[in-house]
mmCIF file of C-alpha atoms in Angstrom:
data_model
loop_
_atom_site.group_PDB
_atom_site.id
_atom_site.type_symbol
_atom_site.label_atom_id
_atom_site.label_comp_id
_atom_site.label_asym_id
_atom_site.label_seq_id
_atom_site.Cartn_x
_atom_site.Cartn_y
_atom_site.Cartn_z
ATOM 1 C CA MET A 1268 0.112 0.091 -0.104
ATOM 2 C CA ASN A 1269 1.553 3.390 -1.151
ATOM 3 C CA ASN A 1270 1.394 5.214 2.408
ATOM 4 C CA ARG A 1271 2.626 8.754 0.684
ATOM 5 C CA ALA A 1272 -0.837 8.321 -1.359
ATOM 6 C CA LEU A 1273 -3.194 7.556 1.694
ATOM 7 C CA LYS A 1274 -1.457 10.466 4.085
ATOM 8 C CA PRO A 1275 -4.292 12.726 4.308
ATOM 9 C CA LYS A 1276 -2.524 16.721 3.498
ATOM 10 C CA THR A 1277 -3.184 19.306 6.024
ATOM 11 C CA ASN A 1278 -6.002 21.612 4.763
ATOM 12 C CA SER A 1279 -4.810 25.098 5.817
ATOM 13 C CA SER A 1280 -8.288 26.198 5.564
ATOM 14 C CA SER A 1281 -9.784 24.049 8.365
ATOM 15 C CA VAL A 1282 -7.641 25.713 11.073
ATOM 16 C CA PHE A 1283 -8.436 29.609 11.777
ATOM 17 C CA ASN A 1284 -6.671 31.812 9.460
ATOM 18 C CA TYR A 1285 -5.996 34.688 12.176
ATOM 19 C CA LYS A 1286 -3.857 36.906 9.599
ATOM 20 C CA GLY A 1287 -6.545 36.446 6.975
ATOM 21 C CA TRP A 1288 -9.190 37.425 9.411
ATOM 22 C CA ARG A 1289 -7.265 40.360 10.710
ATOM 23 C CA GLU A 1290 -6.498 41.721 7.217
ATOM 24 C CA ASN A 1291 -10.123 41.662 6.565
ATOM 25 C CA PHE A 1292 -10.965 43.186 9.735
ATOM 26 C CA ILE A 1293 -8.667 46.299 8.903
ATOM 27 C CA ILE A 1294 -9.987 46.631 5.432
ATOM 28 C CA THR A 1295 -14.018 46.638 6.817
ATOM 29 C CA ILE A 1296 -13.066 49.101 9.734
ATOM 30 C CA LEU A 1297 -11.405 51.318 6.894
ATOM 31 C CA ARG A 1298 -14.106 51.362 4.728
ATOM 32 C CA PHE A 1299 -16.591 52.084 7.640
ATOM 33 C CA ALA A 1300 -14.262 55.070 8.172
ATOM 34 C CA CYS A 1301 -13.975 56.564 4.767
ATOM 35 C CA LEU A 1302 -17.951 56.428 4.942
ATOM 36 C CA LEU A 1303 -17.816 58.325 8.600
ATOM 37 C CA GLY A 1304 -15.625 60.748 7.301
ATOM 38 C CA ILE A 1305 -17.755 61.646 4.759
ATOM 39 C CA VAL A 1306 -20.798 62.486 7.310
ATOM 40 C CA MET A 1307 -18.059 64.253 9.630
ATOM 41 C CA MET A 1308 -16.987 66.447 6.867
ATOM 42 C CA ILE A 1309 -20.624 67.257 5.811
ATOM 43 C CA VAL A 1310 -21.413 68.261 9.350
ATOM 44 C CA SER A 1311 -18.555 69.982 10.444
ATOM 45 C CA PHE A 1312 -17.330 71.559 7.457
ATOM 46 C CA PRO A 1313 -20.168 74.712 7.444
ATOM 47 C CA THR A 1314 -18.704 75.718 11.240
ATOM 48 C CA SER A 1315 -14.875 74.736 10.815
ATOM 49 C CA THR A 1316 -11.669 77.043 10.405
ATOM 50 C CA THR A 1317 -9.818 77.204 6.879
ATOM 51 C CA GLY A 1318 -6.764 75.163 8.507
ATOM 52 C CA THR A 1319 -9.400 72.288 10.086
ATOM 53 C CA ARG A 1320 -11.047 71.959 6.500
ATOM 54 C CA ILE A 1321 -7.809 71.375 5.052
ATOM 55 C CA LEU A 1322 -6.577 69.084 7.733
ATOM 56 C CA PHE A 1323 -9.870 66.635 7.237
ATOM 57 C CA ILE A 1324 -9.300 66.709 3.401
ATOM 58 C CA ILE A 1325 -5.851 65.925 3.700
ATOM 59 C CA LEU A 1326 -6.744 63.146 6.464
ATOM 60 C CA TYR A 1327 -9.655 61.715 4.504
ATOM 61 C CA LEU A 1328 -7.475 61.610 0.974
ATOM 62 C CA LEU A 1329 -5.140 59.488 3.255
ATOM 63 C CA LEU A 1330 -7.493 57.576 4.659
ATOM 64 C CA LEU A 1331 -8.821 56.505 1.183
ATOM 65 C CA THR A 1332 -5.531 55.698 -0.366
ATOM 66 C CA ILE A 1333 -4.687 53.369 2.265
ATOM 67 C CA THR A 1334 -7.839 51.910 2.209
ATOM 68 C CA PHE A 1335 -7.973 51.023 -1.777
ATOM 69 C CA LEU A 1336 -4.587 50.864 -2.662
ATOM 70 C CA SER A 1337 -2.384 47.691 -1.931
ATOM 71 C CA ALA A 1338 -0.661 48.242 1.824
ATOM 72 C CA PRO A 1339 0.641 46.060 4.250
ATOM 73 C CA TYR A 1340 -1.463 45.270 7.423
ATOM 74 C CA LEU A 1341 0.662 47.244 9.754
ATOM 75 C CA LEU A 1342 0.677 50.751 7.459
ATOM 76 C CA ARG A 1343 -3.164 50.235 7.221
ATOM 77 C CA ALA A 1344 -3.786 50.176 11.012
ATOM 78 C CA GLY A 1345 -0.791 52.557 11.955
ATOM 79 C CA THR A 1346 -2.276 55.132 9.332
ATOM 80 C CA LEU A 1347 -6.010 54.762 10.487
ATOM 81 C CA ILE A 1348 -4.732 55.303 14.447
ATOM 82 C CA THR A 1349 -2.974 58.269 13.612
ATOM 83 C CA VAL A 1350 -5.619 59.718 11.629
ATOM 84 C CA VAL A 1351 -8.136 59.154 14.566
ATOM 85 C CA MET A 1352 -5.805 60.518 16.846
ATOM 86 C CA LEU A 1353 -4.860 63.575 14.757
ATOM 87 C CA VAL A 1354 -9.067 64.133 14.372
ATOM 88 C CA GLY A 1355 -8.888 64.254 18.139
ATOM 89 C CA ILE A 1356 -5.762 66.355 19.020
ATOM 90 C CA ASN A 1357 -7.369 68.670 16.719
ATOM 91 C CA ALA A 1358 -10.804 69.125 18.190
ATOM 92 C CA LEU A 1359 -9.102 69.712 21.667
ATOM 93 C CA ILE A 1360 -7.466 72.395 20.080
ATOM 94 C CA ALA A 1361 -10.436 73.896 18.781
ATOM 95 C CA TRP A 1362 -12.779 73.319 21.745
ATOM 96 C CA GLY A 1363 -10.664 71.935 24.737
ATOM 97 C CA PRO A 1364 -12.551 69.332 26.698
ATOM 98 C CA TRP A 1365 -16.379 70.675 25.679
ATOM 99 C CA LEU A 1366 -16.544 68.730 22.321
ATOM 100 C CA ASP A 1367 -15.731 65.068 21.178
ATOM 101 C CA GLY A 1368 -12.103 65.330 21.149
ATOM 102 C CA SER A 1369 -11.696 62.617 23.713
ATOM 103 C CA LEU A 1370 -13.955 60.358 21.900
ATOM 104 C CA PHE A 1371 -11.652 60.257 19.150
ATOM 105 C CA LEU A 1372 -8.421 59.573 21.254
ATOM 106 C CA PHE A 1373 -10.573 57.205 23.395
ATOM 107 C CA ALA A 1374 -11.261 55.635 20.068
ATOM 108 C CA ALA A 1375 -7.599 55.462 18.684
ATOM 109 C CA VAL A 1376 -6.581 53.813 21.997
ATOM 110 C CA ILE A 1377 -9.045 50.836 21.675
ATOM 111 C CA LEU A 1378 -8.538 50.813 17.867
ATOM 112 C CA ALA A 1379 -4.833 50.390 18.989
ATOM 113 C CA ALA A 1380 -5.841 47.679 21.367
ATOM 114 C CA LEU A 1381 -7.947 45.715 18.931
ATOM 115 C CA LEU A 1382 -5.528 45.944 15.817
ATOM 116 C CA PHE A 1383 -2.030 45.299 17.494
ATOM 117 C CA ASP A 1384 -0.822 42.601 19.932
ATOM 118 C CA ASN A 1385 2.072 44.583 21.352
ATOM 119 C CA ARG A 1386 0.730 46.673 23.499
ATOM 120 C CA THR A 1387 1.010 49.445 21.245
ATOM 121 C CA ASP A 1388 -2.125 50.834 22.732
ATOM 122 C CA LEU A 1389 -0.115 52.121 26.042
ATOM 123 C CA VAL A 1390 1.489 54.026 23.544
ATOM 124 C CA VAL A 1391 -1.316 55.650 22.072
ATOM 125 C CA LEU A 1392 -2.829 56.293 25.432
ATOM 126 C CA GLY A 1393 0.481 57.596 27.038
ATOM 127 C CA ILE A 1394 0.858 60.276 23.853
ATOM 128 C CA SER A 1395 -3.384 61.049 24.190
ATOM 129 C CA THR A 1396 -2.642 61.195 28.368
ATOM 130 C CA LEU A 1397 0.527 63.405 27.262
ATOM 131 C CA THR A 1398 -1.019 65.957 24.788
ATOM 132 C CA ILE A 1399 -4.046 66.391 27.159
ATOM 133 C CA ILE A 1400 -1.622 67.196 29.889
ATOM 134 C CA LEU A 1401 -0.006 69.717 28.161
ATOM 135 C CA LEU A 1402 -2.967 71.601 27.250
ATOM 136 C CA THR A 1403 -4.088 71.455 30.612
ATOM 137 C CA LEU A 1404 -0.913 73.354 31.900
ATOM 138 C CA LEU A 1405 -0.791 75.837 28.866
ATOM 139 C CA GLY A 1406 -4.469 76.462 29.701
ATOM 140 C CA TYR A 1407 -3.479 77.109 33.046
ATOM 141 C CA TYR A 1408 -1.037 79.330 32.884
ATOM 142 C CA ASN A 1409 -3.180 81.134 30.153
ATOM 143 C CA VAL A 1410 -0.902 80.438 26.953
ATOM 144 C CA PHE A 1411 -3.513 78.451 25.331
ATOM 145 C CA GLN A 1412 -7.128 78.764 24.542
ATOM 146 C CA PRO A 1413 -9.432 76.840 22.573
ATOM 147 C CA SER A 1414 -9.677 78.201 18.967
ATOM 148 C CA ALA A 1415 -13.262 78.037 18.162
ATOM 149 C CA ASP A 1416 -15.716 80.564 18.694
ATOM 150 C CA GLY A 1417 -18.478 80.025 21.278
ATOM 151 C CA VAL A 1418 -16.181 78.150 23.696
ATOM 152 C CA PRO A 1419 -17.154 78.354 27.394
ATOM 153 C CA ALA A 1420 -14.533 79.237 29.617
ATOM 154 C CA THR A 1421 -12.614 76.413 31.064
ATOM 155 C CA ALA A 1422 -11.039 76.251 34.645
ATOM 156 C CA LEU A 1423 -8.443 73.476 35.617
ATOM 157 C CA ALA A 1424 -10.932 71.423 37.106
ATOM 158 C CA ASP A 1425 -12.915 71.096 33.866
ATOM 159 C CA TRP A 1426 -9.395 69.720 32.140
ATOM 160 C CA LEU A 1427 -8.618 67.551 35.286
ATOM 161 C CA ILE A 1428 -12.026 65.839 35.234
ATOM 162 C CA TYR A 1429 -11.615 65.649 31.374
ATOM 163 C CA ALA A 1430 -8.259 63.699 31.821
ATOM 164 C CA ALA A 1431 -9.301 61.492 34.821
ATOM 165 C CA SER A 1432 -12.162 60.037 32.525
ATOM 166 C CA PHE A 1433 -10.358 59.806 29.833
ATOM 167 C CA ILE A 1434 -7.282 57.846 31.082
ATOM 168 C CA ILE A 1435 -9.678 55.876 33.485
ATOM 169 C CA PHE A 1436 -12.086 54.646 30.576
ATOM 170 C CA SER A 1437 -9.142 53.902 28.565
ATOM 171 C CA ILE A 1438 -7.502 51.704 30.884
ATOM 172 C CA VAL A 1439 -10.714 49.321 31.915
ATOM 173 C CA LEU A 1440 -11.709 48.857 28.086
ATOM 174 C CA THR A 1441 -7.960 48.149 27.002
ATOM 175 C CA THR A 1442 -7.304 45.588 29.908
ATOM 176 C CA ALA A 1443 -10.724 44.076 28.782
ATOM 177 C CA ILE A 1444 -9.869 43.783 25.350
ATOM 178 C CA ASN A 1445 -6.313 42.429 25.949
ATOM 179 C CA LEU A 1446 -7.738 39.981 28.423
ATOM 180 C CA ARG A 1447 -9.911 38.511 25.990
ATOM 181 C CA LYS A 1448 -7.462 38.923 23.406
ATOM 182 C CA LYS A 1449 -5.302 36.384 25.282
ATOM 183 C CA GLU A 1450 -8.409 33.941 26.038
ATOM 184 C CA PHE A 1451 -8.944 33.796 22.112
ATOM 185 C CA ALA A 1452 -5.132 33.423 21.323
ATOM 186 C CA SER A 1453 -5.280 30.341 24.106
ATOM 187 C CA VAL A 1454 -8.664 28.868 22.694
ATOM 188 C CA MET A 1455 -7.489 29.144 19.072
ATOM 189 C CA GLN A 1456 -3.555 27.414 19.942
ATOM 190 C CA GLN A 1457 -5.559 24.602 21.727
ATOM 191 C CA THR A 1458 -7.787 24.053 18.652
ATOM 192 C CA GLN A 1459 -5.259 23.970 16.631
ATOM 193 C CA SER A 1460 -3.209 21.823 18.201
ATOM 194 C CA THR A 1461 -6.295 19.308 18.660
ATOM 195 C CA PHE A 1462 -6.791 19.485 14.662
ATOM 196 C CA GLN A 1463 -3.142 18.617 14.149
ATOM 197 C CA THR A 1464 -3.355 15.648 16.640
ATOM 198 C CA LEU A 1465 -6.308 14.442 14.974
ATOM 199 C CA THR A 1466 -4.448 14.557 11.427
ATOM 200 C CA ARG A 1467 -1.383 12.957 12.764
ATOM 201 C CA GLU A 1468 -3.828 10.118 14.244
ATOM 202 C CA ARG A 1469 -5.887 9.635 11.183
ATOM 203 C CA ALA A 1470 -2.543 9.160 9.208
ATOM 204 C CA LYS A 1471 -1.559 6.723 11.785
ATOM 205 C CA LEU A 1472 -4.525 4.847 11.269
ATOM 206 C CA GLU A 1473 -4.515 4.875 7.243
ATOM 207 C CA GLU A 1474 -0.669 3.540 6.959
#
């Protein structure tokens, strides 16, 4: 009997392809971000400054480029997180703690936790936190004031509450996401190990 002929080949599609899943996941997020970007520009352009409009257009074109042209996963994920962070920082500079700047910074931290496995979320969280602290200090010494019209007077307590809320929620959610990712990785490793064991046992039985 020809053992080579009877030995089954391992079908790579039978085992969960994490790399392929990750590529599809980032493409889906980027396409959603492109749609959301159109809505954001339509809503914000009437009240935005010229500088903000130029920034949004540049960031949106960059988003379209990495979405629809071939690019490595790391470049796509890193660019998406950078774009979201820049939108958040721009909102902080324009409106201080009174608008949605922290939501974008928070989204950047969560995306970093979801898209990377090397604790990049801590780097993004650190940069976002330092940005908020810097603006808080500059505002406290009257060096910085939000640039948008009609921004309420901002006290030190407003910035401190804003910063504390951002840091606490970011740490809690990123910790939960990373714990889930570890559990998922463990389950997938066990599944693949079981699959390989069954494949070997089947090969032995058919010899």
